[in-house]
């Protein structure tokens, strides 16, 4: 193949990869097409990698092969982790992505430090700073989620000033390098300062806020990759990085909105701490509880049932039992639908993924805004391991830390049944007035076992 024909083929492959990335994002936005979305993204990435391997500027493949083997050795086990470990797995992926972007930027600087222009130096410095802070920040986030590091926000007086000063130092070093790119001693100092800033950025944030932080770090990793695309003059990297950066940012905004929290509150609010004190010292109140037999009788007498899944269903891995419950009730002529809150569980789309895994038909999954109007006509709202996303205090109690967070209005259903193991609070660490209402029955037990018990009573299951 002639040089220009090869270049044309490479450009074509890159354009196809970019189209596949955009298509992937589009398909990922609905549970029905999400699997195709993943496939489109995978093919796009494979195409971009293979095309790059044909780049005529590549002189030898030895190091690339070694890196591919190491990468696959790390990546394959990472792909096999349990669903509940996906947030920390995602944080690790961002850490690796950001590390590679930072390292390529560092290599670019050392290869061309004599000839690098001021503009290029600015690009490299910005890219390396963002890549480095995203690397350490993502590692801390993964450590918190895996409970290798303390989950609580680690805060001290004057913390924000210290953190901002460290960031300012990194930026000052970058400016000094732009003024004189040949000032090589400053470069490693800038990298180290940026790495330290990543640690300082994430340590004060509580473990429970990590999903939002991870999606923000995802966005940083994308920005860093896009900047790297400019440094390397790679259009596919610019577009892929921009898509990654913007989608991560949009996701963070959606999550903050669904929790009625601001970015500032997530990043600097030390959320987990305040709640722990609030959870303590509440007086004993009476709740009514019921057995699987009683719950089965109530469900089989109902016409309309709305199931509200939450984090507890994920922990208990109860989704397959929930599917059996759906089957047996549907067979009895009960209309069963699922109410999906945007931040139920611990990661975006958590409930959609679990229910899809259990083959529950997509058209039975109804988004919060759409289903909320139906609760007054619902006979039974069956809450399975969800707590905060059903807490009516978010609507009525101005002093509640979750006041203003949009919730599923389950308290408007004729009967509410809540499966959870105890009266312990959920993520926000606060009591839920729903449990003390006249129409509420508490079904105490592990979600998988309790739902299994109801299914047996109804004569279903395998
Ligand atoms: P939640 O408020 O954390 O409540 C989960 C409930 O599940 C707990 O009250 C717990 O009670 C119960 N549970 C735990 N293990 C269980 C088991 N094996 N069987 C039965 N029940 C079990 O969960 P949520 O209602 O899904 O709300 C999600 C929360 O996470 C929100 O506050 C949201 O803001 C936050 N968040 C979500 C995301 C996201 O992307 N989805 C991101 C950041 C923050 P027991 O201990 O009594 O069983």
XYZ file of C-alpha atoms and ligand atoms in Angstrom:
510
model
C 0.000 0.000 0.000
C 1.349 3.468 -0.861
C 1.919 6.013 1.915
C -1.063 8.186 1.010
C -3.396 5.162 0.622
C -2.338 3.942 4.058
C -2.915 7.386 5.560
C -6.352 7.523 3.951
C -7.250 4.098 5.389
C -6.055 5.174 8.836
C -8.105 8.382 8.686
C -11.122 6.379 7.613
C -10.638 3.907 10.503
C -10.383 6.809 12.979
C -13.549 8.438 11.637
C -15.368 5.088 11.908
C -14.086 4.733 15.509
C -15.356 8.205 16.412
C -18.774 7.474 14.869
C -18.921 4.221 16.877
C -18.059 6.088 20.113
C -20.893 8.580 19.532
C -23.281 5.762 18.616
C -22.194 3.900 21.743
C -23.146 6.828 24.000
C -26.502 7.134 22.269
C -27.258 3.403 22.604
C -26.108 3.346 26.239
C -28.815 5.839 27.168
C -31.568 3.197 27.108
C -31.575 -0.196 28.889
C -33.043 -1.818 25.765
C -30.050 -0.884 23.603
C -27.299 -0.640 26.248
C -25.675 -3.973 25.310
C -25.290 -2.768 21.696
C -23.852 0.445 23.086
C -21.134 -1.482 24.910
C -20.376 -3.480 21.755
C -20.190 -0.326 19.596
C -17.759 1.249 22.095
C -15.618 -1.900 22.153
C -15.439 -2.139 18.359
C -14.636 1.591 18.130
C -11.788 1.266 20.653
C -10.415 -1.874 18.966
C -10.522 -0.127 15.580
C -8.653 2.910 16.932
C -5.980 0.713 18.553
C -5.480 -1.481 15.476
C -5.333 1.557 13.166
C -2.697 3.124 15.423
C -0.607 -0.060 15.203
C -0.422 0.506 11.419
C 0.878 4.039 11.894
C 3.985 4.346 9.652
C 5.750 6.345 12.383
C 5.879 3.236 14.581
C 9.382 1.834 14.422
C 9.154 -1.244 16.623
C 6.439 -3.293 18.321
C 8.331 -4.896 21.209
C 7.342 -2.416 23.918
C 3.795 -2.174 22.625
C 3.419 -5.952 22.826
C 4.786 -6.045 26.371
C 2.372 -3.243 27.372
C -0.545 -5.071 25.707
C 0.214 -8.264 27.631
C 0.520 -6.403 30.963
C -2.635 -4.380 30.224
C -4.629 -7.499 29.365
C -3.271 -9.227 32.499
C -4.641 -6.418 34.650
C -7.772 -5.711 32.610
C -9.228 -9.213 32.316
C -9.512 -9.865 36.103
C -10.852 -6.306 36.528
C -13.644 -7.124 34.093
C -14.724 -10.087 36.200
C -15.406 -8.298 39.504
C -18.792 -8.500 41.235
C -21.466 -5.984 40.286
C -21.270 -4.325 43.738
C -17.546 -3.675 43.151
C -18.105 -1.868 39.832
C -17.741 1.666 41.295
C -14.212 0.950 42.604
C -13.355 -0.950 39.423
C -14.410 2.108 37.412
C -12.276 4.329 39.648
C -9.274 2.080 38.931
C -9.915 2.271 35.174
C -9.902 6.069 35.384
C -6.693 5.917 37.426
C -4.992 3.831 34.713
C -6.359 6.011 31.894
C -5.172 9.175 33.613
C -1.781 7.622 34.438
C -1.203 6.695 30.814
C -2.201 10.189 29.650
C 0.147 11.757 32.212
C 3.018 9.414 31.314
C 2.695 10.065 27.588
C 2.683 13.813 28.307
C 5.809 13.404 30.448
C 7.499 11.373 27.694
C 6.568 14.015 25.098
C 8.190 16.694 27.238
C 11.433 14.798 27.727
C 11.642 13.784 24.056
C 11.141 17.311 22.746
C 12.055 19.613 25.641
C 14.596 21.539 23.607
C 12.239 22.263 20.731
C 8.883 22.489 22.502
C 7.061 25.795 21.875
C 5.415 27.755 24.653
C 1.978 26.814 23.402
C 2.891 23.118 23.319
C 4.401 23.428 26.781
C 1.091 24.862 28.022
C -0.799 21.908 26.552
C 1.618 19.361 27.996
C 1.647 20.997 31.449
C -2.139 21.193 31.673
C -2.541 17.638 30.443
C 0.078 16.268 32.841
C -1.394 18.169 35.827
C -4.941 16.919 35.149
C -3.726 13.375 34.403
C -1.606 13.206 37.562
C -4.257 14.546 39.945
C -6.864 12.261 38.372
C -4.530 9.290 38.855
C -4.021 9.752 42.612
C -7.579 11.040 43.169
C -9.023 7.943 41.491
C -6.758 5.643 43.502
C -7.979 7.244 46.757
C -11.599 6.941 45.550
C -11.112 3.235 44.740
C -9.426 2.678 48.129
C -12.326 4.301 49.964
C -14.945 2.300 48.084
C -13.045 -0.956 48.647
C -12.792 0.077 52.321
C -8.996 -0.136 52.213
C -8.990 3.510 53.310
C -11.315 5.124 55.881
C -14.696 5.897 54.267
C -15.337 8.939 56.423
C -14.380 12.385 55.142
C -10.939 13.228 56.549
C -11.068 16.925 57.306
C -8.990 19.420 59.268
C -9.033 23.128 59.841
C -7.816 25.216 56.929
C -7.975 22.228 54.603
C -9.398 24.043 51.604
C -6.676 26.690 51.860
C -3.961 24.015 51.952
C -5.477 22.156 48.982
C -5.958 25.305 46.919
C -2.390 26.429 47.702
C -1.053 23.101 46.415
C -3.089 23.500 43.227
C -1.870 27.079 42.875
C 1.728 25.830 43.242
C 1.204 23.309 40.419
C -0.257 26.030 38.184
C 2.599 28.434 39.054
C 5.153 25.774 38.101
C 3.288 25.196 34.837
C 3.391 28.937 34.084
C 7.118 29.036 34.850
C 7.618 26.157 32.404
C 5.583 27.893 29.720
C 7.803 30.955 30.129
C 10.903 28.787 29.843
C 10.231 25.204 28.665
C 13.907 24.288 29.026
C 13.675 24.710 32.826
C 13.715 20.929 33.230
C 14.066 20.772 37.045
C 10.615 22.310 37.455
C 8.848 19.624 35.452
C 9.118 16.684 37.911
C 8.274 19.037 40.806
C 5.092 20.066 38.980
C 4.155 16.400 38.475
C 4.703 15.562 42.160
C 2.697 18.596 43.316
C -0.189 17.586 41.000
C -0.079 14.015 42.358
C -0.287 15.376 45.919
C -3.219 17.610 44.954
C -5.175 14.539 43.722
C -4.829 12.973 47.179
C -5.851 16.210 48.926
C -8.829 16.627 46.603
C -10.473 13.286 47.359
C -9.466 12.451 50.966
C -11.911 14.981 52.521
C -14.851 13.486 50.624
C -16.933 10.741 52.300
C -16.941 7.215 50.809
C -20.646 7.499 50.042
C -20.059 10.477 47.742
C -17.461 8.556 45.762
C -19.777 7.626 42.838
C -20.270 11.328 42.065
C -16.567 11.998 42.541
C -15.699 9.099 40.239
C -17.894 10.429 37.492
C -16.219 13.820 37.932
C -12.778 12.165 37.784
C -13.978 10.352 34.670
C -14.601 13.738 33.183
C -11.077 14.921 34.187
C -9.540 11.797 32.648
C -11.426 12.619 29.420
C -10.175 16.216 29.417
C -6.649 14.989 29.992
C -6.956 12.525 27.080
C -8.367 15.270 24.822
C -5.432 17.556 25.695
C -3.082 14.677 24.970
C -4.780 14.402 21.579
C -3.706 18.000 20.882
C -0.173 17.276 22.080
C 0.119 14.191 19.855
C -1.906 15.703 17.031
C -4.333 12.769 17.253
C -7.869 13.756 16.267
C -9.392 10.481 17.456
C -7.979 11.078 20.935
C -9.280 14.662 20.968
C -12.810 13.507 20.088
C -12.809 10.430 22.367
C -11.438 12.504 25.262
C -14.003 15.252 24.674
C -16.840 12.697 24.620
C -15.526 11.091 27.817
C -15.021 14.455 29.501
C -18.432 15.852 28.628
C -20.415 12.674 29.335
C -18.693 12.289 32.730
C -19.523 15.884 33.535
C -23.173 15.527 32.461
C -23.478 12.375 34.585
C -22.084 14.183 37.631
C -24.605 16.994 37.102
C -27.474 14.468 36.822
C -26.360 12.740 40.034
C -26.033 16.007 41.951
C -29.466 17.112 40.719
C -31.064 13.799 41.714
C -29.642 14.273 45.221
C -30.462 17.994 45.238
C -26.842 18.722 46.075
C -24.428 21.149 44.513
C -20.946 20.296 43.246
C -19.513 22.394 46.037
C -21.512 20.419 48.587
C -20.258 17.095 47.193
C -16.636 18.229 46.898
C -16.371 20.251 50.108
C -19.455 19.297 52.173
C -17.978 16.291 54.076
C -21.475 14.772 53.800
C -20.989 11.453 55.635
C -19.886 13.183 58.843
C -22.868 15.383 59.517
C -25.300 12.529 59.115
C -23.635 10.188 61.563
C -24.328 12.623 64.379
C -27.849 13.236 63.144
C -28.626 9.528 63.072
C -27.786 9.214 66.726
C -30.128 10.289 69.488
C -33.503 9.690 67.877
C -36.303 8.415 70.089
C -37.919 4.964 69.705
C -41.092 4.917 67.625
C -43.454 2.063 66.883
C -43.621 0.309 63.537
C -45.852 -2.522 62.289
C -44.174 -5.587 60.849
C -45.438 -8.531 58.809
C -44.368 -12.040 57.783
C -43.788 -13.379 54.246
C -47.216 -15.122 54.430
C -49.000 -11.858 55.269
C -47.055 -9.975 52.595
C -47.924 -12.666 50.010
C -51.627 -12.428 50.877
C -51.618 -8.626 50.502
C -49.757 -8.776 47.181
C -52.012 -11.429 45.659
C -55.101 -9.381 46.581
C -53.704 -6.290 44.834
C -54.435 -5.088 41.306
C -51.545 -2.673 40.919
C -48.134 -3.208 42.532
C -45.109 -0.952 42.159
C -41.772 -2.450 43.209
C -39.173 0.084 44.378
C -35.688 -1.440 44.317
C -32.705 0.138 46.077
C -29.205 -0.478 47.315
C -30.323 -3.355 49.613
C -31.578 -5.352 46.610
C -28.110 -4.984 45.059
C -26.298 -6.031 48.246
C -28.565 -9.044 48.739
C -28.352 -9.927 45.000
C -32.107 -10.351 45.185
C -32.860 -9.399 41.562
C -33.485 -12.986 40.397
C -35.924 -13.624 43.268
C -37.578 -10.322 42.369
C -37.976 -11.635 38.834
C -39.685 -14.782 40.231
C -42.004 -12.540 42.253
C -42.781 -10.539 39.112
C -43.567 -13.775 37.219
C -45.838 -15.261 39.861
C -47.767 -12.028 40.472
C -48.151 -11.326 36.742
C -49.503 -14.858 36.295
C -52.115 -14.058 38.936
C -53.187 -11.016 36.902
C -51.494 -8.392 39.101
C -50.069 -5.387 37.229
C -46.427 -5.145 38.423
C -44.139 -2.248 37.504
C -40.766 -1.068 38.796
C -40.067 2.489 39.896
C -36.544 3.652 39.053
C -34.998 6.510 41.005
C -31.968 8.049 39.222
C -29.677 7.591 42.247
C -31.097 4.394 43.767
C -28.196 2.117 44.664
C -24.628 3.309 44.520
C -23.965 4.068 40.880
C -25.929 5.561 38.021
C -28.170 3.019 36.331
C -27.527 0.501 39.141
C -31.140 -0.688 39.293
C -31.580 -0.809 35.506
C -28.522 -3.028 35.210
C -29.619 -5.429 37.963
C -33.191 -5.737 36.725
C -31.973 -6.209 33.137
C -29.637 -8.950 34.399
C -32.715 -10.702 35.809
C -34.495 -10.300 32.429
C -37.282 -8.101 33.725
C -38.939 -6.541 30.640
C -37.646 -2.984 30.043
C -41.131 -1.603 29.500
C -41.931 -2.473 33.143
C -39.167 -0.126 34.367
C -40.658 3.325 34.866
C -38.639 6.456 35.609
C -39.391 8.458 38.750
C -41.080 11.456 37.096
C -43.377 9.219 35.128
C -44.438 6.869 37.923
C -44.839 9.365 40.758
C -48.299 10.418 39.569
C -49.455 6.769 39.720
C -48.731 6.067 43.397
C -52.150 7.314 44.655
C -53.772 4.632 42.421
C -51.282 1.948 43.486
C -52.504 -0.781 45.840
C -49.085 -1.840 47.096
C -45.713 -0.138 46.890
C -43.161 -2.863 47.669
C -39.874 -1.235 48.663
C -36.964 -3.672 48.399
C -33.805 -2.419 50.110
C -34.459 1.213 49.194
C -34.513 3.872 51.870
C -33.411 7.459 51.110
C -35.051 7.502 47.689
C -38.429 6.944 49.403
C -37.957 9.293 52.369
C -40.893 11.778 52.529
C -38.766 14.066 54.760
C -37.117 15.177 51.495
C -40.460 16.770 50.546
C -41.614 18.140 53.869
C -38.818 18.547 56.436
C -36.788 21.702 55.780
C -34.205 20.664 58.378
C -33.515 17.301 56.715
C -30.096 16.952 55.013
C -31.904 15.491 52.002
C -34.590 18.197 51.853
C -35.353 18.997 48.222
C -34.021 15.700 46.847
C -36.638 14.348 44.429
C -38.070 11.096 45.820
C -40.426 8.312 44.801
C -43.787 9.164 46.403
C -44.414 5.659 47.776
C -46.129 7.078 50.871
C -49.074 7.954 48.584
C -49.773 4.270 47.820
C -52.650 2.515 49.666
C -50.246 0.081 51.338
C -46.476 0.322 51.611
C -44.343 -2.727 52.406
C -40.642 -2.226 53.101
C -38.126 -5.060 53.015
C -34.974 -4.278 55.001
C -33.074 -6.017 57.767
C -33.418 -3.477 60.573
C -34.379 0.113 61.354
C -30.868 1.240 60.415
C -30.658 4.256 58.134
C -29.427 4.159 54.535
C -26.746 6.158 52.736
C -27.769 9.587 54.091
C -27.734 8.255 57.667
C -31.155 9.648 58.545
C -34.415 8.226 59.876
C -37.263 7.584 57.419
C -40.755 8.749 58.561
C -42.260 6.420 55.925
C -41.748 3.479 58.287
C -44.068 4.929 60.960
C -47.054 5.653 58.705
C -50.349 3.801 59.306
C -50.294 2.185 55.864
C -46.698 0.948 56.169
C -45.687 -2.611 57.019
C -42.060 -3.441 57.713
C -40.860 -6.771 56.331
C -37.691 -7.366 58.322
C -35.131 -9.652 56.713
C -32.566 -10.046 53.990
C -34.091 -8.988 50.659
C -33.251 -12.203 48.813
C -34.572 -14.458 51.570
C -37.695 -12.406 52.228
C -38.665 -12.110 48.565
C -37.939 -15.857 48.228
C -40.297 -16.486 51.148
C -43.084 -14.450 49.519
C -42.568 -16.279 46.197
C -42.841 -19.665 47.960
C -46.060 -18.562 49.676
C -47.469 -17.556 46.299
C -46.569 -20.964 44.866
C -43.946 -19.622 42.435
C -40.188 -20.041 41.967
C -38.143 -23.002 40.873
P -30.094 3.565 50.879
O -30.800 4.791 51.285
O -28.635 3.508 51.064
O -30.784 2.371 51.681
C -30.467 1.052 51.419
C -31.196 0.213 52.453
O -30.982 -1.135 52.090
C -30.676 0.398 53.861
O -31.578 1.141 54.624
C -30.485 -1.038 54.384
O -31.247 -1.211 55.578
C -31.058 -1.902 53.270
N -30.273 -3.113 53.062
C -28.941 -3.286 53.040
N -28.621 -4.570 52.845
C -29.788 -5.233 52.747
C -30.116 -6.599 52.552
N -29.190 -7.553 52.411
N -31.428 -6.939 52.509
C -32.394 -5.999 52.655
N -32.142 -4.689 52.849
C -30.842 -4.324 52.888
O -30.377 3.168 49.353
P -31.278 3.848 48.243
O -32.665 4.106 48.747
O -31.076 2.996 47.029
O -30.641 5.257 48.027
C -29.374 5.440 47.430
C -28.604 6.466 48.202
O -27.270 6.489 47.677
C -29.186 7.855 48.080
O -29.069 8.550 49.279
C -28.308 8.473 47.008
O -28.246 9.877 47.106
C -26.974 7.832 47.313
N -26.061 7.868 46.152
C -26.394 7.191 45.036
C -25.588 7.279 43.933
C -25.946 6.578 42.647
O -25.323 6.874 41.642
N -26.903 5.673 42.631
C -24.418 8.023 43.988
C -24.103 8.699 45.166
C -24.943 8.599 46.230
P -30.854 -2.372 56.620
O -29.440 -2.130 56.993
O -31.811 -2.177 57.730
O -31.053 -3.664 55.912
